[in-house]
């Protein structure tokens, strides 16, 4: 892993451009409900970006009965292998951070896969509140 | 390592691989309905049938299902021979008669230019007997449903069409069903599936339904996760933790 996905909450203005970029690239028709990153207000002019931590000992990976969640060795991201998913939705409830959203229509979980190493949210954040750091 | 010929192109294959796996890896299209990468192949739909022969077979051929047939050295596979196409059309023809309401079947039939010559079933069943639900249920270790009866009366159901006792109401069968045949009704408090009603665990913060109580008990027993993993919904977890992380980062 060369770079680490980093959130810098003090730079975040809560503009939600990251949410929009994510839902446009990863979701269907830019539906904001499909965004893998969410902004939560935490105080006056304070925001926190909430997205998958790509946990080392991930609950979603250990709970999956079909090994449909696997770590990408290049990016170190936990990715959903759609062909192997049977739609039991255990991962959604198992995630201790609430970062997996189950898409009822497609019957598969939606989670951040770091866009294959170059996250779109990082590219679109106008305030450098999201970075890929070395 | 073995070498096989598919549609006159040479491919390397590992021992134990099936024809379908080798074909899919090399972007050769073989239609399937009952195949799922995570579930054991059963060869139920017969749509992946291919024609095989070998150099020392003296010109004889046979039709086999690609999802089950393991590769062997020198195997010659045809995925679009006359016999294969005719068999595929028959399969689709019968499926069109059985479940004309199903969009998956209609799309496949349109793709292959198939219209049914048989009298269509009118009972509104959308089940195509792919057993994805049965196998997914077994994969989770519940074994609540299975195929019952024979012939045209064959269907997927819990034992004796009664309350599915080992069902935990996870809804995986309804999610994986390619035709939307399995009925699952969710209300704010309960989920009804296979003639059983399950109570939901609700999020202790916002009250949204989370998973059924039986499914939570199953998960706690079989998946070894702490009890509090199944008490709060995703949105509330995130909202709660965002405040916690903000305090950490200040």
mmCIF file of C-alpha atoms in Angstrom:
data_model
loop_
_atom_site.group_PDB
_atom_site.id
_atom_site.type_symbol
_atom_site.label_atom_id
_atom_site.label_comp_id
_atom_site.label_asym_id
_atom_site.label_seq_id
_atom_site.Cartn_x
_atom_site.Cartn_y
_atom_site.Cartn_z
ATOM 1 C CA UNK A 1 0.000 0.000 0.000
ATOM 2 C CA UNK A 2 1.643 3.217 -1.154
ATOM 3 C CA UNK A 3 -0.966 5.707 -0.069
ATOM 4 C CA UNK A 4 -3.499 5.902 2.751
ATOM 5 C CA UNK A 5 -6.970 7.339 2.408
ATOM 6 C CA UNK A 6 -7.083 10.196 4.913
ATOM 7 C CA UNK A 7 -9.898 12.421 6.121
ATOM 8 C CA UNK A 8 -9.067 15.896 7.432
ATOM 9 C CA UNK A 9 -12.238 16.997 9.260
ATOM 10 C CA UNK A 10 -10.968 20.471 10.080
ATOM 11 C CA UNK A 11 -10.871 21.296 6.346
ATOM 12 C CA UNK A 12 -14.395 20.000 5.687
ATOM 13 C CA UNK A 13 -17.049 22.658 5.057
ATOM 14 C CA UNK A 14 -19.908 20.180 4.717
ATOM 15 C CA UNK A 15 -20.471 20.966 1.023
ATOM 16 C CA UNK A 16 -21.175 17.267 0.323
ATOM 17 C CA UNK A 17 -19.449 17.359 -3.071
ATOM 18 C CA UNK A 18 -17.832 14.036 -2.107
ATOM 19 C CA UNK A 19 -21.263 12.453 -1.573
ATOM 20 C CA UNK A 20 -22.448 13.696 -4.949
ATOM 21 C CA UNK A 21 -19.268 12.559 -6.742
ATOM 22 C CA UNK A 22 -19.490 9.110 -5.113
ATOM 23 C CA UNK A 23 -23.153 8.606 -5.921
ATOM 24 C CA UNK A 24 -22.600 9.717 -9.523
ATOM 25 C CA UNK A 25 -19.680 7.349 -10.077
ATOM 26 C CA UNK A 26 -20.742 4.399 -7.913
ATOM 27 C CA UNK A 27 -24.510 4.782 -7.566
ATOM 28 C CA UNK A 28 -27.432 4.648 -9.920
ATOM 29 C CA UNK A 29 -28.622 7.961 -11.423
ATOM 30 C CA UNK A 30 -26.692 9.931 -8.809
ATOM 31 C CA UNK A 31 -28.983 8.729 -6.024
ATOM 32 C CA UNK A 32 -27.381 10.188 -2.884
ATOM 33 C CA UNK A 33 -28.538 7.155 -0.923
ATOM 34 C CA UNK A 34 -25.951 5.135 -2.863
ATOM 35 C CA UNK A 35 -23.036 7.288 -1.716
ATOM 36 C CA UNK A 36 -20.322 5.384 0.127
ATOM 37 C CA UNK A 37 -19.236 8.502 1.991
ATOM 38 C CA UNK A 38 -21.450 10.580 4.274
ATOM 39 C CA UNK A 39 -20.968 13.939 5.950
ATOM 40 C CA UNK A 40 -22.245 14.380 9.480
ATOM 41 C CA UNK A 41 -22.389 17.753 11.273
ATOM 42 C CA UNK A 42 -20.638 17.458 14.642
ATOM 43 C CA UNK A 43 -20.905 21.039 15.912
ATOM 44 C CA UNK A 44 -21.047 24.629 14.702
ATOM 45 C CA UNK A 45 -19.083 24.701 11.416
ATOM 46 C CA UNK A 46 -17.712 21.252 12.196
ATOM 47 C CA UNK A 47 -18.214 18.207 10.011
ATOM 48 C CA UNK A 48 -17.016 14.634 9.970
ATOM 49 C CA UNK A 49 -16.579 12.536 6.844
ATOM 50 C CA UNK A 50 -17.739 9.003 7.491
ATOM 51 C CA UNK A 51 -16.611 6.264 5.114
ATOM 52 C CA UNK A 52 -15.319 2.687 5.203
ATOM 53 C CA UNK A 53 -12.189 2.189 7.330
ATOM 54 C CA UNK A 54 -11.071 -0.882 5.333
ATOM 55 C CA UNK A 55 -10.545 -2.585 8.736
ATOM 56 C CA UNK A 56 -7.630 -5.015 9.015
ATOM 57 C CA UNK A 57 -9.687 -7.649 10.856
ATOM 58 C CA UNK A 58 -12.956 -6.693 9.186
ATOM 59 C CA UNK A 59 -16.283 -7.834 10.631
ATOM 60 C CA UNK A 60 -17.909 -7.790 7.191
ATOM 61 C CA UNK A 61 -15.266 -10.161 5.798
ATOM 62 C CA UNK A 62 -15.451 -12.585 8.713
ATOM 63 C CA UNK A 63 -19.260 -12.688 8.717
ATOM 64 C CA UNK A 64 -19.672 -13.324 4.962
ATOM 65 C CA UNK A 65 -20.690 -16.953 4.350
ATOM 66 C CA UNK A 66 -19.503 -16.998 0.720
ATOM 67 C CA UNK A 67 -16.216 -15.017 0.820
ATOM 68 C CA UNK A 68 -17.856 -12.364 -1.344
ATOM 69 C CA UNK A 69 -15.982 -9.643 0.515
ATOM 70 C CA UNK A 70 -12.296 -9.810 -0.246
ATOM 71 C CA UNK A 71 -9.306 -7.575 0.228
ATOM 72 C CA UNK A 72 -7.791 -6.170 -2.938
ATOM 73 C CA UNK A 73 -4.063 -6.802 -2.496
ATOM 74 C CA UNK A 74 -3.086 -3.767 -4.573
ATOM 75 C CA UNK A 75 -5.248 -1.125 -2.921
ATOM 76 C CA UNK A 76 -5.802 -2.854 0.439
ATOM 77 C CA UNK A 77 -9.509 -2.065 0.104
ATOM 78 C CA UNK A 78 -12.184 -4.593 1.046
ATOM 79 C CA UNK A 79 -14.208 -5.110 -2.118
ATOM 80 C CA UNK A 80 -17.518 -6.807 -2.865
ATOM 81 C CA UNK A 81 -17.244 -9.586 -5.441
ATOM 82 C CA UNK A 82 -20.787 -9.267 -6.806
ATOM 83 C CA UNK A 83 -20.791 -12.691 -8.473
ATOM 84 C CA UNK A 84 -20.127 -14.411 -5.160
ATOM 85 C CA UNK A 85 -22.712 -12.473 -3.108
ATOM 86 C CA UNK A 86 -25.941 -14.294 -2.199
ATOM 87 C CA UNK A 87 -27.552 -11.227 -0.633
ATOM 88 C CA UNK A 88 -27.825 -12.386 3.001
ATOM 89 C CA UNK A 89 -27.100 -8.813 4.185
ATOM 90 C CA UNK A 90 -25.166 -10.040 7.233
ATOM 91 C CA UNK A 91 -22.326 -7.639 6.388
ATOM 92 C CA UNK A 92 -24.630 -4.638 6.610
ATOM 93 C CA UNK A 93 -25.623 -5.360 10.181
ATOM 94 C CA UNK A 94 -22.168 -6.652 11.127
ATOM 95 C CA UNK A 95 -20.258 -3.473 10.224
ATOM 96 C CA UNK A 96 -19.560 -1.785 13.578
ATOM 97 C CA UNK A 97 -19.302 1.596 11.853
ATOM 98 C CA UNK A 98 -22.431 1.322 9.690
ATOM 99 C CA UNK A 99 -20.534 1.790 6.438
ATOM 100 C CA UNK A 100 -22.218 -0.930 4.399
ATOM 101 C CA UNK A 101 -25.507 -0.077 2.773
ATOM 102 C CA UNK A 102 -27.516 -2.932 1.300
ATOM 103 C CA UNK A 103 -28.968 -2.169 -2.120
ATOM 104 C CA UNK A 104 -32.375 -3.855 -2.069
ATOM 105 C CA UNK A 105 -32.876 -3.496 -5.812
ATOM 106 C CA UNK A 106 -29.657 -5.170 -6.894
ATOM 107 C CA UNK A 107 -29.498 -7.390 -3.819
ATOM 108 C CA UNK A 108 -25.859 -6.602 -3.101
ATOM 109 C CA UNK A 109 -24.073 -4.517 -0.473
ATOM 110 C CA UNK A 110 -22.597 -1.163 -1.412
ATOM 111 C CA UNK A 111 -19.280 -0.269 0.160
ATOM 112 C CA UNK A 112 -16.264 1.923 -0.534
ATOM 113 C CA UNK A 113 -13.659 0.175 -2.700
ATOM 114 C CA UNK A 114 -11.384 3.225 -2.928
ATOM 115 C CA UNK A 115 -12.284 3.385 -6.659
ATOM 116 C CA UNK A 116 -9.413 1.013 -7.419
ATOM 117 C CA UNK A 117 -6.805 3.206 -5.700
ATOM 118 C CA UNK A 118 -7.825 6.658 -6.908
ATOM 119 C CA UNK A 119 -10.957 7.706 -5.004
ATOM 120 C CA UNK A 120 -13.289 10.027 -6.904
ATOM 121 C CA UNK A 121 -14.263 11.843 -3.674
ATOM 122 C CA UNK A 122 -10.624 12.856 -3.148
ATOM 123 C CA UNK A 123 -10.442 14.256 -6.674
ATOM 124 C CA UNK A 124 -13.653 16.259 -6.219
ATOM 125 C CA UNK A 125 -13.168 17.604 -2.670
ATOM 126 C CA UNK A 126 -12.692 21.367 -3.188
ATOM 127 C CA UNK A 127 -11.209 21.956 0.281
ATOM 128 C CA UNK A 128 -8.597 19.214 0.508
ATOM 129 C CA UNK A 129 -10.489 17.595 3.354
ATOM 130 C CA UNK A 130 -9.929 14.190 1.740
ATOM 131 C CA UNK A 131 -6.472 13.088 0.662
ATOM 132 C CA UNK A 132 -4.445 10.098 -0.375
ATOM 133 C CA UNK A 133 -1.347 10.450 1.790
ATOM 134 C CA UNK A 134 1.946 8.663 1.406
ATOM 135 C CA UNK B 1 -2.472 -27.919 -16.481
ATOM 136 C CA UNK B 2 -4.627 -29.215 -19.336
ATOM 137 C CA UNK B 3 -5.396 -27.764 -22.735
ATOM 138 C CA UNK B 4 -8.857 -27.720 -24.232
ATOM 139 C CA UNK B 5 -10.447 -26.348 -27.389
ATOM 140 C CA UNK B 6 -13.539 -24.142 -27.044
ATOM 141 C CA UNK B 7 -15.100 -22.953 -30.316
ATOM 142 C CA UNK B 8 -11.813 -23.800 -32.107
ATOM 143 C CA UNK B 9 -9.699 -21.683 -29.736
ATOM 144 C CA UNK B 10 -7.102 -23.219 -27.449
ATOM 145 C CA UNK B 11 -7.270 -22.486 -23.701
ATOM 146 C CA UNK B 12 -5.300 -23.554 -20.655
ATOM 147 C CA UNK B 13 -7.276 -24.951 -17.775
ATOM 148 C CA UNK B 14 -6.502 -26.120 -14.268
ATOM 149 C CA UNK B 15 -7.421 -29.632 -13.252
ATOM 150 C CA UNK B 16 -10.853 -29.792 -11.615
ATOM 151 C CA UNK B 17 -12.160 -26.698 -13.375
ATOM 152 C CA UNK B 18 -15.448 -26.950 -15.222
ATOM 153 C CA UNK B 19 -15.991 -26.031 -18.883
ATOM 154 C CA UNK B 20 -18.096 -23.055 -17.775
ATOM 155 C CA UNK B 21 -15.344 -21.669 -15.554
ATOM 156 C CA UNK B 22 -12.789 -21.838 -18.360
ATOM 157 C CA UNK B 23 -15.236 -20.300 -20.862
ATOM 158 C CA UNK B 24 -16.271 -17.453 -18.534
ATOM 159 C CA UNK B 25 -12.641 -16.656 -17.737
ATOM 160 C CA UNK B 26 -11.979 -16.270 -21.453
ATOM 161 C CA UNK B 27 -15.085 -14.185 -22.155
ATOM 162 C CA UNK B 28 -16.924 -16.899 -24.036
ATOM 163 C CA UNK B 29 -20.648 -16.427 -23.544
ATOM 164 C CA UNK B 30 -22.578 -19.444 -22.281
ATOM 165 C CA UNK B 31 -26.051 -18.528 -20.975
ATOM 166 C CA UNK B 32 -26.952 -19.735 -17.470
ATOM 167 C CA UNK B 33 -29.867 -19.348 -15.085
ATOM 168 C CA UNK B 34 -29.011 -21.525 -12.107
ATOM 169 C CA UNK B 35 -25.266 -20.884 -11.922
ATOM 170 C CA UNK B 36 -23.863 -18.897 -9.010
ATOM 171 C CA UNK B 37 -20.172 -18.621 -8.231
ATOM 172 C CA UNK B 38 -20.629 -19.047 -4.505
ATOM 173 C CA UNK B 39 -23.040 -21.964 -4.660
ATOM 174 C CA UNK B 40 -22.521 -25.567 -5.631
ATOM 175 C CA UNK B 41 -23.471 -26.242 -9.263
ATOM 176 C CA UNK B 42 -26.498 -28.494 -9.729
ATOM 177 C CA UNK B 43 -27.113 -28.310 -13.482
ATOM 178 C CA UNK B 44 -30.788 -27.561 -12.998
ATOM 179 C CA UNK B 45 -31.544 -25.171 -15.875
ATOM 180 C CA UNK B 46 -29.679 -27.054 -18.656
ATOM 181 C CA UNK B 47 -29.185 -23.742 -20.439
ATOM 182 C CA UNK B 48 -25.393 -24.024 -20.312
ATOM 183 C CA UNK B 49 -25.431 -27.258 -22.317
ATOM 184 C CA UNK B 50 -22.476 -27.577 -24.713
ATOM 185 C CA UNK B 51 -21.398 -30.224 -27.187
ATOM 186 C CA UNK B 52 -18.188 -32.084 -26.458
ATOM 187 C CA UNK B 53 -16.001 -34.502 -28.337
ATOM 188 C CA UNK B 54 -12.421 -35.750 -28.280
ATOM 189 C CA UNK B 55 -9.834 -36.625 -30.885
ATOM 190 C CA UNK B 56 -10.149 -40.364 -30.194
ATOM 191 C CA UNK B 57 -13.946 -40.353 -29.907
ATOM 192 C CA UNK B 58 -14.310 -41.482 -33.566
ATOM 193 C CA UNK B 59 -16.520 -38.496 -34.387
ATOM 194 C CA UNK B 60 -19.122 -39.146 -31.715
ATOM 195 C CA UNK B 61 -20.276 -36.196 -29.621
ATOM 196 C CA UNK B 62 -22.354 -35.691 -26.511
ATOM 197 C CA UNK B 63 -24.287 -32.873 -24.886
ATOM 198 C CA UNK B 64 -23.262 -32.021 -21.325
ATOM 199 C CA UNK B 65 -23.944 -29.153 -18.943
ATOM 200 C CA UNK B 66 -20.887 -26.891 -18.877
ATOM 201 C CA UNK B 67 -21.345 -25.949 -15.221
ATOM 202 C CA UNK B 68 -20.787 -29.544 -14.069
ATOM 203 C CA UNK B 69 -18.442 -31.115 -16.607
ATOM 204 C CA UNK B 70 -14.786 -31.071 -15.500
ATOM 205 C CA UNK B 71 -12.209 -30.360 -18.177
ATOM 206 C CA UNK B 72 -9.963 -33.125 -19.463
ATOM 207 C CA UNK B 73 -6.921 -33.103 -21.751
ATOM 208 C CA UNK B 74 -7.781 -32.680 -25.423
ATOM 209 C CA UNK B 75 -11.475 -31.924 -24.875
ATOM 210 C CA UNK B 76 -13.130 -30.207 -27.850
ATOM 211 C CA UNK B 77 -16.084 -28.011 -26.886
ATOM 212 C CA UNK B 78 -18.655 -26.379 -29.166
ATOM 213 C CA UNK B 79 -20.846 -23.741 -27.506
ATOM 214 C CA UNK B 80 -22.901 -22.824 -30.556
ATOM 215 C CA UNK B 81 -23.317 -26.021 -32.547
ATOM 216 C CA UNK B 82 -26.640 -26.862 -34.141
ATOM 217 C CA UNK B 83 -27.516 -29.395 -31.436
ATOM 218 C CA UNK B 84 -26.653 -26.975 -28.629
ATOM 219 C CA UNK B 85 -28.741 -24.170 -30.114
ATOM 220 C CA UNK B 86 -31.694 -26.493 -30.664
ATOM 221 C CA UNK B 87 -31.528 -27.729 -27.067
ATOM 222 C CA UNK B 88 -31.243 -24.175 -25.721
ATOM 223 C CA UNK B 89 -34.326 -23.232 -27.693
ATOM 224 C CA UNK B 90 -36.269 -26.181 -26.304
ATOM 225 C CA UNK B 91 -35.284 -25.243 -22.754
ATOM 226 C CA UNK B 92 -36.368 -21.643 -23.315
ATOM 227 C CA UNK B 93 -39.523 -22.814 -25.051
ATOM 228 C CA UNK B 94 -40.527 -24.838 -21.980
ATOM 229 C CA UNK B 95 -39.554 -22.058 -19.593
ATOM 230 C CA UNK B 96 -41.624 -19.569 -21.600
ATOM 231 C CA UNK B 97 -44.595 -21.880 -21.236
ATOM 232 C CA UNK B 98 -44.011 -22.362 -17.524
ATOM 233 C CA UNK B 99 -43.451 -18.763 -16.475
ATOM 234 C CA UNK B 100 -44.376 -16.253 -19.180
ATOM 235 C CA UNK B 101 -44.637 -13.522 -16.526
ATOM 236 C CA UNK B 102 -40.949 -13.635 -15.631
ATOM 237 C CA UNK B 103 -38.878 -10.826 -17.159
ATOM 238 C CA UNK B 104 -35.619 -12.794 -16.909
ATOM 239 C CA UNK B 105 -37.074 -15.566 -19.061
ATOM 240 C CA UNK B 106 -38.715 -13.164 -21.485
ATOM 241 C CA UNK B 107 -35.459 -11.228 -21.959
ATOM 242 C CA UNK B 108 -33.490 -14.431 -22.559
ATOM 243 C CA UNK B 109 -36.106 -15.677 -25.005
ATOM 244 C CA UNK B 110 -36.067 -12.402 -26.928
ATOM 245 C CA UNK B 111 -32.279 -12.573 -27.037
ATOM 246 C CA UNK B 112 -32.460 -16.035 -28.572
ATOM 247 C CA UNK B 113 -35.467 -15.214 -30.763
ATOM 248 C CA UNK B 114 -37.599 -17.823 -29.072
ATOM 249 C CA UNK B 115 -41.399 -17.913 -28.833
ATOM 250 C CA UNK B 116 -43.168 -20.730 -27.094
ATOM 251 C CA UNK B 117 -45.112 -23.353 -28.985
ATOM 252 C CA UNK B 118 -46.661 -24.827 -25.864
ATOM 253 C CA UNK B 119 -49.785 -23.854 -24.032
ATOM 254 C CA UNK B 120 -48.778 -21.340 -21.381
ATOM 255 C CA UNK B 121 -49.299 -21.940 -17.670
ATOM 256 C CA UNK B 122 -51.813 -19.545 -16.247
ATOM 257 C CA UNK B 123 -51.216 -20.034 -12.513
ATOM 258 C CA UNK B 124 -48.894 -17.036 -12.433
ATOM 259 C CA UNK B 125 -45.909 -18.968 -11.060
ATOM 260 C CA UNK B 126 -42.603 -17.306 -11.773
ATOM 261 C CA UNK B 127 -40.453 -20.120 -10.376
ATOM 262 C CA UNK B 128 -37.952 -21.452 -12.911
ATOM 263 C CA UNK B 129 -36.623 -24.252 -10.677
ATOM 264 C CA UNK B 130 -33.079 -22.889 -10.561
ATOM 265 C CA UNK B 131 -32.723 -23.850 -6.864
ATOM 266 C CA UNK B 132 -30.715 -20.700 -6.119
ATOM 267 C CA UNK B 133 -32.937 -20.104 -3.060
ATOM 268 C CA UNK B 134 -32.609 -23.703 -1.866
ATOM 269 C CA UNK B 135 -28.832 -23.637 -2.226
ATOM 270 C CA UNK B 136 -28.435 -20.182 -0.658
ATOM 271 C CA UNK B 137 -30.523 -21.332 2.325
ATOM 272 C CA UNK B 138 -28.350 -24.428 2.642
ATOM 273 C CA UNK B 139 -25.205 -22.290 2.363
ATOM 274 C CA UNK B 140 -26.370 -20.305 5.386
ATOM 275 C CA UNK B 141 -26.953 -23.620 7.149
ATOM 276 C CA UNK B 142 -30.721 -23.291 7.578
ATOM 277 C CA UNK B 143 -32.083 -25.848 5.057
ATOM 278 C CA UNK B 144 -35.598 -24.430 5.466
ATOM 279 C CA UNK B 145 -36.809 -24.996 1.892
ATOM 280 C CA UNK B 146 -36.451 -27.676 -0.722
ATOM 281 C CA UNK B 147 -38.005 -28.929 -3.954
ATOM 282 C CA UNK B 148 -41.213 -30.867 -3.372
ATOM 283 C CA UNK B 149 -43.404 -33.026 -5.651
ATOM 284 C CA UNK B 150 -42.526 -34.256 -9.145
ATOM 285 C CA UNK B 151 -43.125 -33.265 -12.743
ATOM 286 C CA UNK B 152 -45.344 -30.285 -13.438
ATOM 287 C CA UNK B 153 -46.317 -30.094 -9.763
ATOM 288 C CA UNK B 154 -42.707 -29.617 -8.674
ATOM 289 C CA UNK B 155 -42.123 -26.499 -6.607
ATOM 290 C CA UNK B 156 -39.927 -25.010 -3.934
ATOM 291 C CA UNK B 157 -41.532 -25.052 -0.493
ATOM 292 C CA UNK B 158 -40.930 -25.686 3.195
ATOM 293 C CA UNK B 159 -41.543 -29.266 4.406
ATOM 294 C CA UNK B 160 -45.199 -30.315 3.964
ATOM 295 C CA UNK B 161 -46.088 -26.745 2.963
ATOM 296 C CA UNK B 162 -46.267 -25.901 6.635
ATOM 297 C CA UNK B 163 -44.464 -23.344 8.778
ATOM 298 C CA UNK B 164 -40.790 -23.478 7.875
ATOM 299 C CA UNK B 165 -39.400 -24.242 11.311
ATOM 300 C CA UNK B 166 -35.717 -23.802 10.560
ATOM 301 C CA UNK B 167 -36.340 -20.571 8.609
ATOM 302 C CA UNK B 168 -34.867 -17.497 10.306
ATOM 303 C CA UNK B 169 -36.508 -14.956 8.009
ATOM 304 C CA UNK B 170 -33.256 -13.592 6.576
ATOM 305 C CA UNK B 171 -34.853 -13.022 3.169
ATOM 306 C CA UNK B 172 -31.823 -14.306 1.244
ATOM 307 C CA UNK B 173 -34.035 -16.607 -0.858
ATOM 308 C CA UNK B 174 -36.222 -13.684 -1.900
ATOM 309 C CA UNK B 175 -33.169 -11.535 -2.687
ATOM 310 C CA UNK B 176 -31.376 -14.151 -4.754
ATOM 311 C CA UNK B 177 -34.488 -15.297 -6.693
ATOM 312 C CA UNK B 178 -33.897 -14.108 -10.267
ATOM 313 C CA UNK B 179 -37.606 -13.867 -11.083
ATOM 314 C CA UNK B 180 -39.097 -12.392 -7.905
ATOM 315 C CA UNK B 181 -41.201 -15.486 -7.285
ATOM 316 C CA UNK B 182 -40.655 -15.720 -3.515
ATOM 317 C CA UNK B 183 -43.079 -13.576 -1.610
ATOM 318 C CA UNK B 184 -41.738 -11.572 1.305
ATOM 319 C CA UNK B 185 -43.828 -8.896 2.995
ATOM 320 C CA UNK B 186 -42.138 -6.434 5.354
ATOM 321 C CA UNK B 187 -43.992 -4.087 7.677
ATOM 322 C CA UNK B 188 -42.490 -1.807 10.323
ATOM 323 C CA UNK B 189 -42.594 -4.572 12.934
ATOM 324 C CA UNK B 190 -42.784 -7.888 11.128
ATOM 325 C CA UNK B 191 -41.633 -9.829 8.086
ATOM 326 C CA UNK B 192 -43.806 -12.534 6.551
ATOM 327 C CA UNK B 193 -42.148 -15.225 4.443
ATOM 328 C CA UNK B 194 -42.863 -18.931 3.856
ATOM 329 C CA UNK B 195 -46.102 -18.643 5.876
ATOM 330 C CA UNK B 196 -44.225 -17.526 8.967
ATOM 331 C CA UNK B 197 -44.209 -14.174 10.649
ATOM 332 C CA UNK B 198 -40.952 -12.869 12.106
ATOM 333 C CA UNK B 199 -40.519 -10.004 14.498
ATOM 334 C CA UNK B 200 -37.851 -7.426 13.664
ATOM 335 C CA UNK B 201 -35.076 -6.247 15.941
ATOM 336 C CA UNK B 202 -35.487 -2.483 15.829
ATOM 337 C CA UNK B 203 -32.725 0.096 16.081
ATOM 338 C CA UNK B 204 -32.598 1.201 19.714
ATOM 339 C CA UNK B 205 -31.974 4.813 18.637
ATOM 340 C CA UNK B 206 -34.379 5.478 15.743
ATOM 341 C CA UNK B 207 -36.646 2.410 15.856
ATOM 342 C CA UNK B 208 -36.039 1.378 12.224
ATOM 343 C CA UNK B 209 -36.375 -2.379 11.570
ATOM 344 C CA UNK B 210 -32.934 -4.011 11.436
ATOM 345 C CA UNK B 211 -33.035 -7.801 10.983
ATOM 346 C CA UNK B 212 -35.438 -10.426 12.267
ATOM 347 C CA UNK B 213 -34.906 -11.647 15.826
ATOM 348 C CA UNK B 214 -34.439 -15.199 14.614
ATOM 349 C CA UNK B 215 -31.775 -14.064 12.117
ATOM 350 C CA UNK B 216 -29.961 -12.147 14.833
ATOM 351 C CA UNK B 217 -29.940 -15.226 17.059
ATOM 352 C CA UNK B 218 -28.680 -17.290 14.118
ATOM 353 C CA UNK B 219 -25.922 -14.770 13.399
ATOM 354 C CA UNK B 220 -24.838 -14.579 17.032
ATOM 355 C CA UNK B 221 -24.651 -18.340 17.252
ATOM 356 C CA UNK B 222 -23.019 -19.076 13.906
ATOM 357 C CA UNK B 223 -20.993 -15.993 13.040
ATOM 358 C CA UNK B 224 -19.348 -15.219 16.377
ATOM 359 C CA UNK B 225 -19.925 -11.491 16.628
ATOM 360 C CA UNK B 226 -20.597 -9.557 19.837
ATOM 361 C CA UNK B 227 -24.225 -9.091 20.843
ATOM 362 C CA UNK B 228 -24.240 -5.312 20.430
ATOM 363 C CA UNK B 229 -23.467 -5.620 16.705
ATOM 364 C CA UNK B 230 -27.152 -6.079 16.074
ATOM 365 C CA UNK B 231 -28.785 -3.319 18.080
ATOM 366 C CA UNK B 232 -28.226 -0.084 16.145
ATOM 367 C CA UNK B 233 -28.928 0.668 12.463
ATOM 368 C CA UNK B 234 -26.196 1.813 10.066
ATOM 369 C CA UNK B 235 -27.291 5.458 9.933
ATOM 370 C CA UNK B 236 -27.424 5.745 13.738
ATOM 371 C CA UNK B 237 -24.055 4.003 14.114
ATOM 372 C CA UNK B 238 -22.514 6.552 11.741
ATOM 373 C CA UNK B 239 -24.194 9.523 13.366
ATOM 374 C CA UNK B 240 -23.140 8.391 16.855
ATOM 375 C CA UNK B 241 -19.550 7.632 15.812
ATOM 376 C CA UNK B 242 -19.127 10.890 13.883
ATOM 377 C CA UNK B 243 -19.467 12.790 17.172
ATOM 378 C CA UNK B 244 -17.019 10.409 18.824
ATOM 379 C CA UNK B 245 -14.457 10.794 16.006
ATOM 380 C CA UNK B 246 -14.871 14.588 16.075
ATOM 381 C CA UNK B 247 -13.904 14.641 19.736
ATOM 382 C CA UNK B 248 -10.870 12.473 18.967
ATOM 383 C CA UNK B 249 -9.665 14.671 16.124
ATOM 384 C CA UNK B 250 -10.035 18.024 17.878
#
